[in-house]
Tab-separated table of C-alpha atoms and ligand atoms in Angstrom:
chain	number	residue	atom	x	y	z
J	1	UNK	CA	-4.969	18.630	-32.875
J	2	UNK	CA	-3.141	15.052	-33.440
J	3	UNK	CA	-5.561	11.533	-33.539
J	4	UNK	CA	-3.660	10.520	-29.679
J	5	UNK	CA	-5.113	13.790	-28.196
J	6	UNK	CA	-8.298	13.631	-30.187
J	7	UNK	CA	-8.740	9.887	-28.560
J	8	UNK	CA	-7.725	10.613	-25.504
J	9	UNK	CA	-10.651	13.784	-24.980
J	10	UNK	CA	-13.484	11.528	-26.307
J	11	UNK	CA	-12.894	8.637	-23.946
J	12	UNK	CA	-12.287	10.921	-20.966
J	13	UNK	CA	-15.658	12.067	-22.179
J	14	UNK	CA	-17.265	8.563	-22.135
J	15	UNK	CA	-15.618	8.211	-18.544
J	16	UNK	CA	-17.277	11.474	-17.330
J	17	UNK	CA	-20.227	10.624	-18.818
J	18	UNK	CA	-20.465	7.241	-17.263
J	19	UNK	CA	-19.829	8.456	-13.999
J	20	UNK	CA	-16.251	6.833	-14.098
J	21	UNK	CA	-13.778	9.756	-14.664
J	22	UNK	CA	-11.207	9.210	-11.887
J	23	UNK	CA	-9.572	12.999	-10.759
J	24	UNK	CA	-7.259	13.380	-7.927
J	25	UNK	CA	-8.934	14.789	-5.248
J	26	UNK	CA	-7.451	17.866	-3.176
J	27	UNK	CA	-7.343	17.504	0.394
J	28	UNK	CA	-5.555	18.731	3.273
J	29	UNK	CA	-4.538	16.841	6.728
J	30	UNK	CA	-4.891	17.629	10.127
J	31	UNK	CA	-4.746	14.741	12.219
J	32	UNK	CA	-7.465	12.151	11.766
J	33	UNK	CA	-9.455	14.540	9.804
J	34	UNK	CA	-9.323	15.928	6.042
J	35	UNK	CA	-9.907	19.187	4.859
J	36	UNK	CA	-11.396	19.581	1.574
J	37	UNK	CA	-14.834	21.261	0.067
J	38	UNK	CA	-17.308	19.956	2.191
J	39	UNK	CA	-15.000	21.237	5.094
J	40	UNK	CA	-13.270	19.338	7.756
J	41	UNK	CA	-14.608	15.516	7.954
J	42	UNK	CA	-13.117	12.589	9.622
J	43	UNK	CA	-10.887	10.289	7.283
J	44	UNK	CA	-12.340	7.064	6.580
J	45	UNK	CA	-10.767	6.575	3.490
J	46	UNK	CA	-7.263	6.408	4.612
J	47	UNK	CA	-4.883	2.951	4.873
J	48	UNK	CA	-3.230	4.371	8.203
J	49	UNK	CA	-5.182	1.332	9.931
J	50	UNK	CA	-3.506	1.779	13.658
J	51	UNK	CA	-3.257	5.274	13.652
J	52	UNK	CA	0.212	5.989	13.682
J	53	UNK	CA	0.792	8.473	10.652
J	54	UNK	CA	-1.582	10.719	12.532
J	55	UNK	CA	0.779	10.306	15.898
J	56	UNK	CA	2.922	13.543	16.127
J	57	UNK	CA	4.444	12.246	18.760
J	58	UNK	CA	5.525	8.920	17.790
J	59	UNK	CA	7.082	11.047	15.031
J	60	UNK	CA	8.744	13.329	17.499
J	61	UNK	CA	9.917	10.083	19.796
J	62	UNK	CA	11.810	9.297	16.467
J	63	UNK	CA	13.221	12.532	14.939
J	64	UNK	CA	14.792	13.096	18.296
J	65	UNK	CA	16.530	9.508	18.678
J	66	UNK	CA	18.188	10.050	15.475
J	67	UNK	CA	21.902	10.264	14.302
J	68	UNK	CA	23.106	12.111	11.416
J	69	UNK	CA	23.938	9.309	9.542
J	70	UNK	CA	20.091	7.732	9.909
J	71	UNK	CA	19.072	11.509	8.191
J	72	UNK	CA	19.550	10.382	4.494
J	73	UNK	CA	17.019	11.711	2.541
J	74	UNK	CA	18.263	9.559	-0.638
J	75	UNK	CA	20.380	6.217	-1.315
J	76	UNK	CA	21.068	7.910	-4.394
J	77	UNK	CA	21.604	4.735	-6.178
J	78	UNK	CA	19.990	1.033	-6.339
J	79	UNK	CA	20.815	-1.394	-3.934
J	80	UNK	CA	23.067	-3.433	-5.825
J	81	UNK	CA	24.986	-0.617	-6.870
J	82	UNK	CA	26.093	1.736	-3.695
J	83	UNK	CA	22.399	2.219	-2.202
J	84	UNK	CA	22.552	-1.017	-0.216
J	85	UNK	CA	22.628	0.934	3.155
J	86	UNK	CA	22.892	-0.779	6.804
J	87	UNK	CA	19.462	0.510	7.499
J	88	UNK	CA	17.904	-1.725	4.850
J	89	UNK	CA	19.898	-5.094	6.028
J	90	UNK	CA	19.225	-4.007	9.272
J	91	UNK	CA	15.224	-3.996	8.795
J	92	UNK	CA	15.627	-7.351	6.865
J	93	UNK	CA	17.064	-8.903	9.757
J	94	UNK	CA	14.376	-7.402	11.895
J	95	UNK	CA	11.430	-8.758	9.498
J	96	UNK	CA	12.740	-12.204	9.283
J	97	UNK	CA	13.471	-12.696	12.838
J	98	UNK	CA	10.049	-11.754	13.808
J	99	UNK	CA	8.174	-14.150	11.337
J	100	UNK	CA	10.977	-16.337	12.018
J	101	UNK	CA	11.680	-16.783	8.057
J	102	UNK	CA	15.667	-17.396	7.174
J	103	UNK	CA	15.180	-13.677	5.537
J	104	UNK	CA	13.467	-11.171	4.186
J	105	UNK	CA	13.903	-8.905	0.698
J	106	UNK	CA	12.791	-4.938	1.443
J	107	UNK	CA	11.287	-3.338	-2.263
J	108	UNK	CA	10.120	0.304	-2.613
J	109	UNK	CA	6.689	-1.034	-2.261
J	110	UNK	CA	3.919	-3.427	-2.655
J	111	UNK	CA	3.963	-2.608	-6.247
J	112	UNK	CA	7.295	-3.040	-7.220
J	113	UNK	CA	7.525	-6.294	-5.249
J	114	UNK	CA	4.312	-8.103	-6.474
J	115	UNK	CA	5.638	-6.619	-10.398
J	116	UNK	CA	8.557	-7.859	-9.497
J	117	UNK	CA	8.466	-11.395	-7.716
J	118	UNK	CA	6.455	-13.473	-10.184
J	119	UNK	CA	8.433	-12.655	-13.100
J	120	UNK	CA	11.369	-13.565	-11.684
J	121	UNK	CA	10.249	-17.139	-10.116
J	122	UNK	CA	8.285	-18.204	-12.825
J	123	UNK	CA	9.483	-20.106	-15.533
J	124	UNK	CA	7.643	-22.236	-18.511
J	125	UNK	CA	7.557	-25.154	-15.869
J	126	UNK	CA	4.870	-23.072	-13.368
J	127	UNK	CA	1.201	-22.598	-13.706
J	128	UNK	CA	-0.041	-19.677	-11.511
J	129	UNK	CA	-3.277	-20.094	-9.481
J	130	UNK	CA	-4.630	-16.815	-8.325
J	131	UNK	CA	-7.796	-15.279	-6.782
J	132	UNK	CA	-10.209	-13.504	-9.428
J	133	UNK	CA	-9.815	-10.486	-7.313
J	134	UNK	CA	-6.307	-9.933	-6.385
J	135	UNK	CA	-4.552	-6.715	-6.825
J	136	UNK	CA	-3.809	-5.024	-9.417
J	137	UNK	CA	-0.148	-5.274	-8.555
J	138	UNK	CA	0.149	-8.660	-8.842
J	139	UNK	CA	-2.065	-8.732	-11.739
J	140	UNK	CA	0.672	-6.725	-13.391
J	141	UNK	CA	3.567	-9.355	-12.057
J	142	UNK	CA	1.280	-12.464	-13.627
J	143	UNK	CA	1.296	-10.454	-17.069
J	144	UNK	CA	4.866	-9.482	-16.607
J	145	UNK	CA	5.305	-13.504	-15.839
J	146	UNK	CA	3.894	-14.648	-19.105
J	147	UNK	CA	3.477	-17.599	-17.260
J	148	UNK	CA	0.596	-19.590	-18.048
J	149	UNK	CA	-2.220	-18.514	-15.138
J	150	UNK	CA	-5.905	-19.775	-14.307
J	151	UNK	CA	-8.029	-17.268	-12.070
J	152	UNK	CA	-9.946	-19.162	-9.754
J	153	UNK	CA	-13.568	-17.797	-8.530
J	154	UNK	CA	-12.770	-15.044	-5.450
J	155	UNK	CA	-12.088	-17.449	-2.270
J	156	UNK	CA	-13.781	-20.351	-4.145
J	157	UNK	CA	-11.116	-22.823	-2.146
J	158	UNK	CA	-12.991	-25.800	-3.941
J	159	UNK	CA	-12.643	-24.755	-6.957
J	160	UNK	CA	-9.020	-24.130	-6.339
J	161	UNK	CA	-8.553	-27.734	-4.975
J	162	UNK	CA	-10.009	-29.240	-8.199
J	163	UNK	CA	-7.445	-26.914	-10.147
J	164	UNK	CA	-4.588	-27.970	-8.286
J	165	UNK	CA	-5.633	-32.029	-8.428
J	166	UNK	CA	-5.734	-31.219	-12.119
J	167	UNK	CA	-2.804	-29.248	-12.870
J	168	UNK	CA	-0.082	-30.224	-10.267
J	169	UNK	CA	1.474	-33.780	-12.344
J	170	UNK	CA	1.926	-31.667	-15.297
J	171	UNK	CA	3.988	-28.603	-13.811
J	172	UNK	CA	7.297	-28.331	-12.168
J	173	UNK	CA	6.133	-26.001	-10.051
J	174	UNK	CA	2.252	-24.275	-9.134
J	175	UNK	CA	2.045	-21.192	-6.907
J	176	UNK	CA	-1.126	-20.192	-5.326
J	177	UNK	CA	-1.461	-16.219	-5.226
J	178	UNK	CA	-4.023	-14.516	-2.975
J	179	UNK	CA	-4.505	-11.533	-0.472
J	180	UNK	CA	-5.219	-12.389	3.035
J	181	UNK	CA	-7.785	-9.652	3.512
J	182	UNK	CA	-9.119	-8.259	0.119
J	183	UNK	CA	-8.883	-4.710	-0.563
J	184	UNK	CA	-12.178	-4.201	-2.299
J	185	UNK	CA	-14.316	-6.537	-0.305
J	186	UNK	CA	-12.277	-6.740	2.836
J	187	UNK	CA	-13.540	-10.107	2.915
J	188	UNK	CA	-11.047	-12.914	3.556
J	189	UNK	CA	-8.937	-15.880	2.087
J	190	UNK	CA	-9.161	-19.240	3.677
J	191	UNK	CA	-5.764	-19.791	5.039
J	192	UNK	CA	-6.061	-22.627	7.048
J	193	UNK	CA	-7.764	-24.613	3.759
J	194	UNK	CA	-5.650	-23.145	1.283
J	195	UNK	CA	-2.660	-24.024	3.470
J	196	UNK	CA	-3.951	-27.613	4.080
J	197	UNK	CA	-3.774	-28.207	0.430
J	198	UNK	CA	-0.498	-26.884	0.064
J	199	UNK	CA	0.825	-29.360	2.558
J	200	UNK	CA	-0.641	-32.323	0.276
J	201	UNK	CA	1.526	-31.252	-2.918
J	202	UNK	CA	5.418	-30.786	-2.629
J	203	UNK	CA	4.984	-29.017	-5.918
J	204	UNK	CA	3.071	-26.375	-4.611
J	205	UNK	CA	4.062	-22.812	-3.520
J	206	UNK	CA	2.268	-20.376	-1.234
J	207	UNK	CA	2.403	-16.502	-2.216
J	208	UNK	CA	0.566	-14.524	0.249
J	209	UNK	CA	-0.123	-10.662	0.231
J	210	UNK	CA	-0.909	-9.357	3.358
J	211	UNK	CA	-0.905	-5.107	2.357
J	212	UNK	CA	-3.919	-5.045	4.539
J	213	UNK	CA	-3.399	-7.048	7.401
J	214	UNK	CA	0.294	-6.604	8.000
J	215	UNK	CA	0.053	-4.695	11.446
J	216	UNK	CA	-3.140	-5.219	11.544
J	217	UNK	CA	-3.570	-9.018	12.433
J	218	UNK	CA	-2.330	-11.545	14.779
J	219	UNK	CA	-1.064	-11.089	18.435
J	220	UNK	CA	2.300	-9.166	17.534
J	221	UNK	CA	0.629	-7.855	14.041
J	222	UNK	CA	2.285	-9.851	11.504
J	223	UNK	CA	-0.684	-10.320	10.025
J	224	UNK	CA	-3.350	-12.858	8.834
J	225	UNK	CA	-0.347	-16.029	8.391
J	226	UNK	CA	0.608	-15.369	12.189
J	227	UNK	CA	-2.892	-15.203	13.011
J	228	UNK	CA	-3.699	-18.989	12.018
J	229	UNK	CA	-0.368	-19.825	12.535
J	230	UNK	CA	0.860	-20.578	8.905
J	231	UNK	CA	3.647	-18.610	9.009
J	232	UNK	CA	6.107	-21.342	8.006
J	233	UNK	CA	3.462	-22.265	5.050
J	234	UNK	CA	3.974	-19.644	3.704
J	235	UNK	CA	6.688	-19.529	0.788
J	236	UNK	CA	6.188	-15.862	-0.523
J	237	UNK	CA	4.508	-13.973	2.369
J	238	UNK	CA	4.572	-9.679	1.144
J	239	UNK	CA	3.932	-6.996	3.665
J	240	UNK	CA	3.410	-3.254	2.664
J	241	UNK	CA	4.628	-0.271	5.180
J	242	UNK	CA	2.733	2.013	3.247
J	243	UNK	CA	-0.449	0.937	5.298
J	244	UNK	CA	-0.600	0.157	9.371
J	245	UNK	CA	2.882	0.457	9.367
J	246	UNK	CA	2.536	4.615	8.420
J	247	UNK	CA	5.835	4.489	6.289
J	248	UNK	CA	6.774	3.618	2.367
J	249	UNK	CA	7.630	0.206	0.543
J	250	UNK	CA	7.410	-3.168	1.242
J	251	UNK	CA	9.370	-6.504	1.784
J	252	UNK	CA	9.102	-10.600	1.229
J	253	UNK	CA	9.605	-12.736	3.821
J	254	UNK	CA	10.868	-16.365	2.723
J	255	UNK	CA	14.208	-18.678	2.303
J	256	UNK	CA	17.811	-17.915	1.685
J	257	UNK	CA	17.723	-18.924	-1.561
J	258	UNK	CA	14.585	-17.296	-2.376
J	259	UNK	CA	16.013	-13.624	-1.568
J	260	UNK	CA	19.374	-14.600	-3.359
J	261	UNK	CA	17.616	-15.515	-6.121
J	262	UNK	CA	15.117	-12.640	-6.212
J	263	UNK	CA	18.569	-10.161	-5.511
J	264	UNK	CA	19.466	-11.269	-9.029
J	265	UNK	CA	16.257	-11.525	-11.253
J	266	UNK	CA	13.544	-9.318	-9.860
J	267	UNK	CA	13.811	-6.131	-12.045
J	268	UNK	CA	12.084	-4.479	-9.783
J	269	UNK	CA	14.668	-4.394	-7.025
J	270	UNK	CA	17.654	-4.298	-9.402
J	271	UNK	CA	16.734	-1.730	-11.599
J	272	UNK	CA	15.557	1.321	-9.352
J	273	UNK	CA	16.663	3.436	-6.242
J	274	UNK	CA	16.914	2.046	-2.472
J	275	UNK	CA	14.214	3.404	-0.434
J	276	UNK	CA	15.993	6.490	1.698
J	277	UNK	CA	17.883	5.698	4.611
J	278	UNK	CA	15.769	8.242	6.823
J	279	UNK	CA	12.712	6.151	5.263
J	280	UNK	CA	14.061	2.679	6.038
J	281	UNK	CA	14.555	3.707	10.219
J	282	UNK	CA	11.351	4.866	10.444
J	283	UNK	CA	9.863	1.514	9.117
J	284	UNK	CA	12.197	0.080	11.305
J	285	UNK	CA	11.094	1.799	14.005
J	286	UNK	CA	7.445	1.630	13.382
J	287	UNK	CA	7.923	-2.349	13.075
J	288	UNK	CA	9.630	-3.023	16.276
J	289	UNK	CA	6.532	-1.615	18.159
J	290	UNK	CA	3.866	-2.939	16.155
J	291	UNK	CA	3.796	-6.361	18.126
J	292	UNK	CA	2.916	-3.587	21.139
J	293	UNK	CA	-0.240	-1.812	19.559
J	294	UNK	CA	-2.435	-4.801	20.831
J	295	UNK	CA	-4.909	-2.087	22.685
J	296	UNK	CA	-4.565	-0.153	19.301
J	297	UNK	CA	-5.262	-3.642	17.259
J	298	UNK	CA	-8.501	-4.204	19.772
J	299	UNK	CA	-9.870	-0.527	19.053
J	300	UNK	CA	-9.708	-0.942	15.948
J	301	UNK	CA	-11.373	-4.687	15.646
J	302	UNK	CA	-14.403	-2.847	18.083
J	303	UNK	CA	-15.100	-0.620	15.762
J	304	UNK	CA	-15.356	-2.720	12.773
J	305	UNK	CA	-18.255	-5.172	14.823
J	306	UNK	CA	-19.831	-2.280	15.636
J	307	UNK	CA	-19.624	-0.783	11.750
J	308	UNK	CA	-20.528	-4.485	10.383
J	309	UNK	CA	-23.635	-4.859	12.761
J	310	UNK	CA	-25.249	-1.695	12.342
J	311	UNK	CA	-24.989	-1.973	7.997
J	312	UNK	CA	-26.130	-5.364	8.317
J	313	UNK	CA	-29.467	-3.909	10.766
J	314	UNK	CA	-30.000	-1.042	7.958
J	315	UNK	CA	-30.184	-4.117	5.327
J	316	UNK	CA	-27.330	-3.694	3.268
J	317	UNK	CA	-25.309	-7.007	2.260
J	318	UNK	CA	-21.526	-6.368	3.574
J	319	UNK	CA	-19.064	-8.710	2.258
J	320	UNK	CA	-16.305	-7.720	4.642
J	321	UNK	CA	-15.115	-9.424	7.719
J	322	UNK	CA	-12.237	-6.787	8.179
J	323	UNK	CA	-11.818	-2.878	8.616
J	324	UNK	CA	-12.030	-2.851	5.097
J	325	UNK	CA	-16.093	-2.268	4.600
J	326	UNK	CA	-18.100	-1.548	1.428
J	327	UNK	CA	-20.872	-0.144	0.956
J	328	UNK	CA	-22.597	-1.953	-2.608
J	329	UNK	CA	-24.601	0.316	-4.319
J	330	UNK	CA	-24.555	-1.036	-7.958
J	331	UNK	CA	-24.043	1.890	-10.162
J	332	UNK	CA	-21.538	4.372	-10.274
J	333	UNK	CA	-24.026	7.289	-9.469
J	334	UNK	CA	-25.656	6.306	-6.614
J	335	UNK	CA	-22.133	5.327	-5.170
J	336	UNK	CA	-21.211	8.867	-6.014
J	337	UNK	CA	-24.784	10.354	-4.273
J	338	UNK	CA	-24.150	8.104	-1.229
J	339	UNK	CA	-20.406	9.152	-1.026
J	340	UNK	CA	-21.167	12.759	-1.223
J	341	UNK	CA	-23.819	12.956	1.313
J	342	UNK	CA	-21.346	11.170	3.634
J	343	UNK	CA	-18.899	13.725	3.422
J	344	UNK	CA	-21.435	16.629	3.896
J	345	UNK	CA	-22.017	14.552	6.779
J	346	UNK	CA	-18.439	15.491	7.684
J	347	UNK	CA	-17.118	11.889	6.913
J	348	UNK	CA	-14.254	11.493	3.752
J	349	UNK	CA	-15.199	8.657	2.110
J	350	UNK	CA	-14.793	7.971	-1.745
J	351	UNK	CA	-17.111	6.514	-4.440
J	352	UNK	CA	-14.576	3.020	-6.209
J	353	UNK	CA	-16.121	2.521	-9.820
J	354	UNK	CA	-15.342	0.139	-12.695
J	355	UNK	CA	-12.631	-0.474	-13.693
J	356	UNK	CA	-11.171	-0.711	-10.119
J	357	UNK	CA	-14.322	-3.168	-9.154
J	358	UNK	CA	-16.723	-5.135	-11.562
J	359	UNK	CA	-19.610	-3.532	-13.286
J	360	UNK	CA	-22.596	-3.220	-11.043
J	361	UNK	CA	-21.150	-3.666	-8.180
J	362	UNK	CA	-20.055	0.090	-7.608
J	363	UNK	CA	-19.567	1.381	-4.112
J	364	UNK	CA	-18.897	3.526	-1.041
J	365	UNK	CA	-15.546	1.956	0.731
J	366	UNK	CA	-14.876	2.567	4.073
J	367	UNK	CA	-11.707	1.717	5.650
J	368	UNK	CA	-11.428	1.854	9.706
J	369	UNK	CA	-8.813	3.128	11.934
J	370	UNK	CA	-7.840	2.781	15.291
J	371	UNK	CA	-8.625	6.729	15.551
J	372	UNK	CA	-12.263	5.925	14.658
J	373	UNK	CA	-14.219	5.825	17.834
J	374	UNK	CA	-17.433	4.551	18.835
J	375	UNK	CA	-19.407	7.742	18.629
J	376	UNK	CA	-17.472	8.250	15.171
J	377	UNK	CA	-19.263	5.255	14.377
J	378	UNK	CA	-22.480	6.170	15.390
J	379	UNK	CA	-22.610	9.600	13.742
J	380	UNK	CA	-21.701	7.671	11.166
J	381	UNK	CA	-24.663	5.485	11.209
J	382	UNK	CA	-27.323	8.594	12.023
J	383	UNK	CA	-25.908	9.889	8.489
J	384	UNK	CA	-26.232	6.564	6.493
P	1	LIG	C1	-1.749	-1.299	-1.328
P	1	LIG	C2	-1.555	-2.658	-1.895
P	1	LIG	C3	-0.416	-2.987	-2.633
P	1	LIG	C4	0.561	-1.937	-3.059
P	1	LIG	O1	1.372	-1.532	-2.056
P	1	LIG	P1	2.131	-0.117	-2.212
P	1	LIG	O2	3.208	-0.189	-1.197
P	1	LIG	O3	1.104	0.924	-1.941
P	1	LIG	O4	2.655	-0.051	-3.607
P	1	LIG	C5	-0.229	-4.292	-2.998
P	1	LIG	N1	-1.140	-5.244	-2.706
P	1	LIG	C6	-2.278	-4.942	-2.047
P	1	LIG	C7	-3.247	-6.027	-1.760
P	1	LIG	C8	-2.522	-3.649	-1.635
P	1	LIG	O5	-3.649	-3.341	-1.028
């Protein structure tokens, strides 16, 4: 046996042993529910936030409404090449007239655009500021960057005020990256602060991801930005369809020459395939209804007070202030224990370890969807 296979057994070892070996589970779908060992048990572990990649017959509504030429299974090339199809241009123009933007940039998804974005923008005039807990995604576009980048504490806005009164003389240009709602925490940035200090530096640029709230927050679900109406703050605002929006990739909202400029540098757009046609009308379509799934966007904020109330009654500190909720246990195996007797409690939920959180602060995650009801919850509950 070579040394690289040799290696690679003894640390998958160490993993197992620590309780950290990631596998990819084996499920099966029907509906709201998974099927996997334990038997059927309801999906809390899922990013379809409002529901709708459950919703046959939204699916139906749109396989029936379509034309041949919408039934493109590939683009069979990258955008700047001949994969530029009207279905992507014609999403773009949907996404910026909605946040009111000049435009909007469609990627193949979250990752490629946060990989993609930073390196392109940056130059060795920028300092990066960016939460300690961002996503890995963008972590990857800051390294890509090789920009010079400070990590400020998670949502320590002070801290991130003293950094920019610091920094901002001796940079061209400083650009601020956070999430809106944090996928491990599902706690939340402080927008209306972070955008009040943007507004005091004409140096300063805003890059916002919103994977998690996009369809999920603010009266027509544009997210956390529309929801503390920032919008126009907001020079880098990402969205990912992959999530509420039940469909694949992702897109930018921002200026003209932002897009132009990003159509030319961000390897991540230039160098790969167009998302599908038959993909890119089914965003569209999801999109242009998601200002309409306010009764959808109200289930599914009921269910997280109830969720938040009841864990804080049993003791246990929650972070979250979303439909993103963890459940802390510390180390790896008692998130595993309290993850499996969940799910032969008939509810799919997952143990997240280091590396994907810090040390110590292992845990069960839960993620809420508008399918979750109110006795859902309180089964829920009985088994915790
Ligand atoms: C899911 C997620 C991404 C990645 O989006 P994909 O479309 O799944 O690649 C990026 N950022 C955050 C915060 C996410 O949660």
């Amino acid at each position: 046996m070579n040394g690289l296979t040799e290696r690679m057994r003894r640390e998958l070892e160490a993993l197992r042993g620590e309780g950290n070996e990631r596998t990819l589970p084996r499920v099966t779908h029907e509906g709201r529910y998974v099927i996997g060992e334990e038997g059927r048990m309801l999906n809390l572990s899922s990013n379809d936030y409002l529901g709708l990649a459950s919703d046959i017959r939204l699916q139906e509504e749109f396989l029936n409404g379509l034309t041949p030429a919408d039934r493109l299974f590939s683009s069979s090339s990258s955008r700047l090449l001949t994969g530029n199809f009207s279905a992507c241009a014609e999403l773009e123009e949907l996404l910026a007239s909605m946040y009111g933007t000049e435009s909007a940039l469609v990627f193949s998804s979250g990752y490629h655009a946060n990989a993609g974005i930073l390196p392109a923008i940056c130059d060795g005039e920028t300092l990066i500021l960016a939460d300690k807990l961002v996503h890995a995604s963008l972590i990857d576009g800051i390294r890509l960057s090789r920009t010079r980048c400070v990590r400020y504490r998670h949502n320590d806005t002070d801290q991130l005020k003293r950094l920019v009164e610091e920094n901002h003389a001796r940079y061209r240009q400083v650009i601020i990256v956070t999430e809106s709602i944090f996928s491990m925490d599902g706690d939340e940035a402080e927008l209306p602060e972070i955008v009040t200090l943007k507004r005091k530096y004409d140096n300063l640029l805003l890059y916002l991801d919103e994977a998690h709230a996009f369809g999920v927050r603010g009266e027509r679900g544009l997210g956390c930005a529309e929801q503390w109406g920032c919008v126009a703050d907001i020079d880098l605002l990402v969205g990912t369809f992959g999530k509420a929006a039940a469909s694949q990739g992702a897109f930018v909202a921002c200026s003209h020459v932002m897009r132009d400029y990003l159509v030319n540098k961000a390897r991540t757009l230039i160098f790969t395939t167009a998302l599908p046609p038959l993909n890119l009308r089914w965003t569209r379509f999801v999109v242009e209804r998601l200002p309409g799934y306010r009764r959808r966007r109200k289930r599914l904020d009921d269910a997280c007070s109830t969720l938040w109330y009841a864990l804080e009654d049993k003791g246990y500190d929650c972070p979250s202030s979303s439909h993103i909720i963890p459940i802390i246990t510390g180390d790896s195996e008692s998130a595993i224990r309290l993850a499996e007797r969940l799910r032969r409690g008939g509810f799919y939920v997952l143990p997240v370890r280091p590396p994907t959180v810090p040390a110590g602060t292992s845990r069960v995650r839960i993620s809420l969807t508008a399918d979750v009801t109110q006795e859902d919850i309180a089964r829920l509950i009985s088994v915790l």
